[in-house]
């Protein structure tokens, strides 16, 4: 349980749960994709959106685990509309296949929740020879978002309802490499720090949302893009961290958020009317927060966009 539950201007705090921040909100008629929905806050996000009437498509790497989550949600909420689709964000081919399959399904898309992530892994390269944390946490979501944008624009036009794109970042975006993004050394093992590389990928989530928000506004499209910090949560993100993992499980129950609280900010930004028209913001504890200086750097956001575009081509 989080100890410092002071309410912010939204009326919510760090101890608010996903159910509390969406109380009384009807999401019927909306369709959402939630990546990384087979565990942790992704599962709780999918469950609460489904509880509010949203049709949820879970993008999952482990299809069997995704199926189990779907069954558990439907057992609890018989009216829930939940589907699972395979998605490995570390693979450009998998992202392209997922987007093509989703587009050909004919489903509209109102909410895109880029939630999946890995944390502080040892140095590894993805199938596409990109450093694994950057590949999974940023590049996969960057490409997925670009491939689904036309579907989202169409849904916003036809439904007359605002589309929302949400990047689940982290306060770890403040603890990246000195220059923010290691553009010329993204895939270099020398100088690699598993924590700084995680921070870099989470900074990329913030910068991506900010640059996307700017572009959507320039296009006059009724879609917002925001990033957020879910809070420090006891989840399996800590699995690569050896002894720290055990400490997190022991002390986390006192000082960290539980999964219900951890999914709150995502669900708040996805569904709450208070967030209407808000774009290019960084949310924390279901309130508007402030990203780091790097996270607010407009030139860095533009440079990352161009760099990412080259990588996915």
mmCIF file of N, CA and C in Angstrom, residues 190-273:
data_model
loop_
_atom_site.group_PDB
_atom_site.id
_atom_site.type_symbol
_atom_site.label_atom_id
_atom_site.label_comp_id
_atom_site.label_asym_id
_atom_site.label_seq_id
_atom_site.Cartn_x
_atom_site.Cartn_y
_atom_site.Cartn_z
ATOM 1 N N UNK A 190 29.736 -1.730 -25.316
ATOM 2 C CA UNK A 190 30.658 -0.963 -24.465
ATOM 3 C C UNK A 190 29.914 0.287 -23.975
ATOM 4 N N UNK A 191 30.001 0.537 -22.698
ATOM 5 C CA UNK A 191 29.294 1.695 -22.135
ATOM 6 C C UNK A 191 27.833 1.409 -21.838
ATOM 7 N N UNK A 192 27.380 0.157 -22.068
ATOM 8 C CA UNK A 192 25.979 -0.197 -21.794
ATOM 9 C C UNK A 192 25.738 -0.292 -20.298
ATOM 10 N N UNK A 193 24.688 0.365 -19.847
ATOM 11 C CA UNK A 193 24.234 0.219 -18.459
ATOM 12 C C UNK A 193 22.787 -0.243 -18.521
ATOM 13 N N UNK A 194 22.458 -1.356 -17.849
ATOM 14 C CA UNK A 194 21.088 -1.875 -17.971
ATOM 15 C C UNK A 194 20.055 -0.884 -17.429
ATOM 16 N N UNK A 195 20.415 -0.144 -16.366
ATOM 17 C CA UNK A 195 19.470 0.839 -15.811
ATOM 18 C C UNK A 195 19.345 2.080 -16.695
ATOM 19 N N UNK A 196 20.496 2.598 -17.169
ATOM 20 C CA UNK A 196 20.465 3.784 -18.042
ATOM 21 C C UNK A 196 19.765 3.468 -19.362
ATOM 22 N N UNK A 197 19.956 2.238 -19.861
ATOM 23 C CA UNK A 197 19.299 1.833 -21.111
ATOM 24 C C UNK A 197 17.785 1.743 -20.911
ATOM 25 N N UNK A 198 17.367 1.283 -19.720
ATOM 26 C CA UNK A 198 15.934 1.279 -19.401
ATOM 27 C C UNK A 198 15.412 2.711 -19.349
ATOM 28 N N UNK A 199 16.140 3.579 -18.653
ATOM 29 C CA UNK A 199 15.754 4.994 -18.570
ATOM 30 C C UNK A 199 15.667 5.637 -19.943
ATOM 31 N N UNK A 200 16.618 5.296 -20.808
ATOM 32 C CA UNK A 200 16.628 5.810 -22.185
ATOM 33 C C UNK A 200 15.365 5.391 -22.934
ATOM 34 N N UNK A 201 14.981 4.115 -22.779
ATOM 35 C CA UNK A 201 13.784 3.619 -23.485
ATOM 36 C C UNK A 201 12.517 4.288 -22.944
ATOM 37 N N UNK A 202 12.501 4.591 -21.649
ATOM 38 C CA UNK A 202 11.336 5.239 -21.041
ATOM 39 C C UNK A 202 11.292 6.730 -21.390
ATOM 40 N N UNK A 203 12.463 7.345 -21.545
ATOM 41 C CA UNK A 203 12.533 8.726 -22.054
ATOM 42 C C UNK A 203 11.997 8.761 -23.486
ATOM 43 N N UNK A 204 12.353 7.742 -24.257
ATOM 44 C CA UNK A 204 11.865 7.657 -25.646
ATOM 45 C C UNK A 204 10.338 7.597 -25.686
ATOM 46 N N UNK A 205 9.716 6.897 -24.718
ATOM 47 C CA UNK A 205 8.241 6.848 -24.644
ATOM 48 C C UNK A 205 7.649 8.249 -24.472
ATOM 49 N N UNK A 206 8.275 9.062 -23.618
ATOM 50 C CA UNK A 206 7.797 10.434 -23.362
ATOM 51 C C UNK A 206 7.966 11.292 -24.618
ATOM 52 N N UNK A 207 9.154 11.231 -25.192
ATOM 53 C CA UNK A 207 9.458 12.049 -26.377
ATOM 54 C C UNK A 207 8.581 11.656 -27.566
ATOM 55 N N UNK A 208 8.350 10.362 -27.728
ATOM 56 C CA UNK A 208 7.484 9.868 -28.807
ATOM 57 C C UNK A 208 6.072 10.440 -28.664
ATOM 58 N N UNK A 209 5.516 10.360 -27.451
ATOM 59 C CA UNK A 209 4.158 10.882 -27.222
ATOM 60 C C UNK A 209 4.094 12.383 -27.494
ATOM 61 N N UNK A 210 5.124 13.111 -27.075
ATOM 62 C CA UNK A 210 5.132 14.569 -27.260
ATOM 63 C C UNK A 210 5.188 14.968 -28.734
ATOM 64 N N UNK A 211 6.066 14.307 -29.474
ATOM 65 C CA UNK A 211 6.196 14.632 -30.905
ATOM 66 C C UNK A 211 4.938 14.209 -31.660
ATOM 67 N N UNK A 212 4.384 13.071 -31.276
ATOM 68 C CA UNK A 212 3.146 12.592 -31.902
ATOM 69 C C UNK A 212 1.994 13.564 -31.621
ATOM 70 N N UNK A 213 1.911 14.045 -30.387
ATOM 71 C CA UNK A 213 0.856 15.010 -30.012
ATOM 72 C C UNK A 213 0.940 16.254 -30.897
ATOM 73 N N UNK A 214 2.161 16.715 -31.114
ATOM 74 C CA UNK A 214 2.392 17.904 -31.952
ATOM 75 C C UNK A 214 1.926 17.654 -33.395
ATOM 76 N N UNK A 215 2.275 16.499 -33.924
ATOM 77 C CA UNK A 215 1.912 16.158 -35.309
ATOM 78 C C UNK A 215 0.401 15.977 -35.475
ATOM 79 N N UNK A 216 -0.234 15.338 -34.501
ATOM 80 C CA UNK A 216 -1.687 15.137 -34.563
ATOM 81 C C UNK A 216 -2.421 16.469 -34.499
ATOM 82 N N UNK A 217 -1.910 17.381 -33.682
ATOM 83 C CA UNK A 217 -2.519 18.711 -33.565
ATOM 84 C C UNK A 217 -2.384 19.474 -34.884
ATOM 85 N N UNK A 218 -1.185 19.392 -35.481
ATOM 86 C CA UNK A 218 -0.946 20.062 -36.774
ATOM 87 C C UNK A 218 -1.862 19.507 -37.862
ATOM 88 N N UNK A 219 -2.172 18.200 -37.762
ATOM 89 C CA UNK A 219 -3.060 17.561 -38.747
ATOM 90 C C UNK A 219 -4.533 17.834 -38.470
ATOM 91 N N UNK A 220 -4.818 18.449 -37.322
ATOM 92 C CA UNK A 220 -6.212 18.740 -36.956
ATOM 93 C C UNK A 220 -7.030 17.488 -36.678
ATOM 94 N N UNK A 221 -6.352 16.452 -36.181
ATOM 95 C CA UNK A 221 -7.023 15.167 -35.915
ATOM 96 C C UNK A 221 -7.467 15.114 -34.456
ATOM 97 N N UNK A 222 -8.635 14.528 -34.209
ATOM 98 C CA UNK A 222 -9.167 14.430 -32.842
ATOM 99 C C UNK A 222 -8.613 13.197 -32.113
ATOM 100 N N UNK A 223 -7.280 13.186 -31.998
ATOM 101 C CA UNK A 223 -6.585 12.111 -31.272
ATOM 102 C C UNK A 223 -5.526 12.772 -30.391
ATOM 103 N N UNK A 224 -5.454 12.345 -29.138
ATOM 104 C CA UNK A 224 -4.439 12.868 -28.232
ATOM 105 C C UNK A 224 -3.345 11.820 -28.028
ATOM 106 N N UNK A 225 -2.174 12.278 -27.592
ATOM 107 C CA UNK A 225 -1.072 11.373 -27.264
ATOM 108 C C UNK A 225 -0.433 11.859 -25.972
ATOM 109 N N UNK A 226 -0.359 10.991 -24.993
ATOM 110 C CA UNK A 226 0.214 11.339 -23.697
ATOM 111 C C UNK A 226 1.088 10.206 -23.183
ATOM 112 N N UNK A 227 1.947 10.539 -22.219
ATOM 113 C CA UNK A 227 2.757 9.513 -21.549
ATOM 114 C C UNK A 227 2.483 9.582 -20.058
ATOM 115 N N UNK A 228 2.906 8.563 -19.343
ATOM 116 C CA UNK A 228 2.613 8.542 -17.907
ATOM 117 C C UNK A 228 3.600 7.672 -17.145
ATOM 118 N N UNK A 229 3.645 7.930 -15.848
ATOM 119 C CA UNK A 229 4.376 7.103 -14.892
ATOM 120 C C UNK A 229 3.341 6.332 -14.081
ATOM 121 N N UNK A 230 3.340 4.996 -14.142
ATOM 122 C CA UNK A 230 2.299 4.259 -13.422
ATOM 123 C C UNK A 230 2.534 4.201 -11.918
ATOM 124 N N UNK A 231 3.768 4.451 -11.500
ATOM 125 C CA UNK A 231 4.123 4.313 -10.088
ATOM 126 C C UNK A 231 5.033 3.113 -9.933
ATOM 127 N N UNK A 232 5.771 3.080 -8.849
ATOM 128 C CA UNK A 232 6.639 1.933 -8.580
ATOM 129 C C UNK A 232 5.753 0.803 -8.079
ATOM 130 N N UNK A 233 5.768 -0.305 -8.798
ATOM 131 C CA UNK A 233 4.794 -1.375 -8.587
ATOM 132 C C UNK A 233 5.511 -2.715 -8.447
ATOM 133 N N UNK A 234 4.977 -3.576 -7.614
ATOM 134 C CA UNK A 234 5.513 -4.936 -7.517
ATOM 135 C C UNK A 234 4.988 -5.739 -8.706
ATOM 136 N N UNK A 235 5.802 -5.849 -9.766
ATOM 137 C CA UNK A 235 5.414 -6.690 -10.908
ATOM 138 C C UNK A 235 6.639 -7.480 -11.352
ATOM 139 N N UNK A 236 6.450 -8.353 -12.347
ATOM 140 C CA UNK A 236 7.578 -9.174 -12.800
ATOM 141 C C UNK A 236 8.563 -8.397 -13.665
ATOM 142 N N UNK A 237 8.398 -7.064 -13.780
ATOM 143 C CA UNK A 237 9.415 -6.250 -14.449
ATOM 144 C C UNK A 237 10.764 -6.395 -13.756
ATOM 145 N N UNK A 238 10.721 -6.673 -12.440
ATOM 146 C CA UNK A 238 11.952 -6.745 -11.660
ATOM 147 C C UNK A 238 12.702 -8.074 -11.832
ATOM 148 N N UNK A 239 12.209 -8.948 -12.734
ATOM 149 C CA UNK A 239 12.739 -10.312 -12.780
ATOM 150 C C UNK A 239 14.215 -10.401 -13.172
ATOM 151 N N UNK A 240 14.755 -9.382 -13.862
ATOM 152 C CA UNK A 240 16.164 -9.447 -14.295
ATOM 153 C C UNK A 240 17.110 -8.834 -13.267
ATOM 154 N N UNK A 241 16.599 -8.511 -12.083
ATOM 155 C CA UNK A 241 17.397 -7.707 -11.168
ATOM 156 C C UNK A 241 17.938 -8.468 -9.961
ATOM 157 N N UNK A 242 18.039 -9.800 -10.054
ATOM 158 C CA UNK A 242 18.714 -10.609 -9.046
ATOM 159 C C UNK A 242 18.220 -10.356 -7.634
ATOM 160 N N UNK A 243 19.157 -10.063 -6.698
ATOM 161 C CA UNK A 243 18.790 -9.894 -5.284
ATOM 162 C C UNK A 243 17.758 -8.791 -5.065
ATOM 163 N N UNK A 244 17.800 -7.750 -5.908
ATOM 164 C CA UNK A 244 16.839 -6.639 -5.751
ATOM 165 C C UNK A 244 15.407 -7.169 -5.877
ATOM 166 N N UNK A 245 15.237 -8.154 -6.754
ATOM 167 C CA UNK A 245 13.910 -8.746 -6.966
ATOM 168 C C UNK A 245 13.305 -9.249 -5.658
ATOM 169 N N UNK A 246 14.122 -9.936 -4.859
ATOM 170 C CA UNK A 246 13.646 -10.449 -3.574
ATOM 171 C C UNK A 246 13.301 -9.332 -2.607
ATOM 172 N N UNK A 247 14.145 -8.289 -2.567
ATOM 173 C CA UNK A 247 13.889 -7.148 -1.684
ATOM 174 C C UNK A 247 12.604 -6.433 -2.069
ATOM 175 N N UNK A 248 12.395 -6.303 -3.371
ATOM 176 C CA UNK A 248 11.175 -5.651 -3.861
ATOM 177 C C UNK A 248 9.943 -6.395 -3.370
ATOM 178 N N UNK A 249 9.997 -7.723 -3.436
ATOM 179 C CA UNK A 249 8.841 -8.508 -2.993
ATOM 180 C C UNK A 249 8.596 -8.396 -1.495
ATOM 181 N N UNK A 250 9.674 -8.236 -0.723
ATOM 182 C CA UNK A 250 9.524 -8.122 0.737
ATOM 183 C C UNK A 250 9.038 -6.722 1.133
ATOM 184 N N UNK A 251 9.773 -5.685 0.680
ATOM 185 C CA UNK A 251 9.476 -4.319 1.123
ATOM 186 C C UNK A 251 8.428 -3.620 0.268
ATOM 187 N N UNK A 252 8.230 -4.170 -0.940
ATOM 188 C CA UNK A 252 7.285 -3.542 -1.867
ATOM 189 C C UNK A 252 5.878 -3.457 -1.337
ATOM 190 N N UNK A 253 5.509 -4.428 -0.526
ATOM 191 C CA UNK A 253 4.135 -4.444 0.008
ATOM 192 C C UNK A 253 3.871 -3.208 0.868
ATOM 193 N N UNK A 254 4.947 -2.621 1.438
ATOM 194 C CA UNK A 254 4.782 -1.451 2.307
ATOM 195 C C UNK A 254 4.867 -0.154 1.483
ATOM 196 N N UNK A 255 5.878 -0.052 0.630
ATOM 197 C CA UNK A 255 6.204 1.245 0.020
ATOM 198 C C UNK A 255 5.745 1.407 -1.423
ATOM 199 N N UNK A 256 5.424 0.323 -2.098
ATOM 200 C CA UNK A 256 5.081 0.419 -3.512
ATOM 201 C C UNK A 256 3.574 0.311 -3.725
ATOM 202 N N UNK A 257 3.147 0.659 -4.938
ATOM 203 C CA UNK A 257 1.733 0.504 -5.283
ATOM 204 C C UNK A 257 1.419 -0.966 -5.553
ATOM 205 N N UNK A 258 0.160 -1.347 -5.332
ATOM 206 C CA UNK A 258 -0.280 -2.648 -5.810
ATOM 207 C C UNK A 258 -0.715 -2.498 -7.273
ATOM 208 N N UNK A 259 -1.028 -3.617 -7.896
ATOM 209 C CA UNK A 259 -1.351 -3.596 -9.331
ATOM 210 C C UNK A 259 -2.613 -2.769 -9.619
ATOM 211 N N UNK A 260 -3.588 -2.813 -8.719
ATOM 212 C CA UNK A 260 -4.836 -2.044 -8.900
ATOM 213 C C UNK A 260 -4.547 -0.541 -8.911
ATOM 214 N N UNK A 261 -3.619 -0.113 -8.051
ATOM 215 C CA UNK A 261 -3.210 1.300 -8.028
ATOM 216 C C UNK A 261 -2.292 1.610 -9.210
ATOM 217 N N UNK A 262 -1.472 0.629 -9.577
ATOM 218 C CA UNK A 262 -0.516 0.820 -10.667
ATOM 219 C C UNK A 262 -1.177 1.047 -12.021
ATOM 220 N N UNK A 263 -2.354 0.446 -12.213
ATOM 221 C CA UNK A 263 -3.066 0.600 -13.491
ATOM 222 C C UNK A 263 -3.953 1.844 -13.515
ATOM 223 N N UNK A 264 -4.047 2.537 -12.388
ATOM 224 C CA UNK A 264 -5.006 3.652 -12.275
ATOM 225 C C UNK A 264 -4.726 4.782 -13.259
ATOM 226 N N UNK A 265 -3.470 5.225 -13.338
ATOM 227 C CA UNK A 265 -3.172 6.387 -14.191
ATOM 228 C C UNK A 265 -3.442 6.067 -15.663
ATOM 229 N N UNK A 266 -3.111 4.838 -16.085
ATOM 230 C CA UNK A 266 -3.402 4.422 -17.467
ATOM 231 C C UNK A 266 -4.902 4.484 -17.744
ATOM 232 N N UNK A 267 -5.692 3.928 -16.826
ATOM 233 C CA UNK A 267 -7.150 3.896 -17.024
ATOM 234 C C UNK A 267 -7.749 5.302 -16.944
ATOM 235 N N UNK A 268 -7.184 6.127 -16.074
ATOM 236 C CA UNK A 268 -7.622 7.531 -15.960
ATOM 237 C C UNK A 268 -7.391 8.268 -17.287
ATOM 238 N N UNK A 269 -6.186 8.153 -17.820
ATOM 239 C CA UNK A 269 -5.848 8.862 -19.068
ATOM 240 C C UNK A 269 -6.629 8.280 -20.254
ATOM 241 N N UNK A 270 -6.941 6.993 -20.183
ATOM 242 C CA UNK A 270 -7.683 6.347 -21.282
ATOM 243 C C UNK A 270 -9.150 6.761 -21.322
ATOM 244 N N UNK A 271 -9.786 6.906 -20.156
ATOM 245 C CA UNK A 271 -11.249 7.045 -20.135
ATOM 246 C C UNK A 271 -11.803 8.323 -19.503
ATOM 247 N N UNK A 272 -11.050 8.986 -18.646
ATOM 248 C CA UNK A 272 -11.668 10.067 -17.868
ATOM 249 C C UNK A 272 -11.964 11.310 -18.709
ATOM 250 N N UNK A 273 -13.174 11.906 -18.528
ATOM 251 C CA UNK A 273 -13.508 13.141 -19.264
ATOM 252 C C UNK A 273 -12.612 14.332 -18.912
#
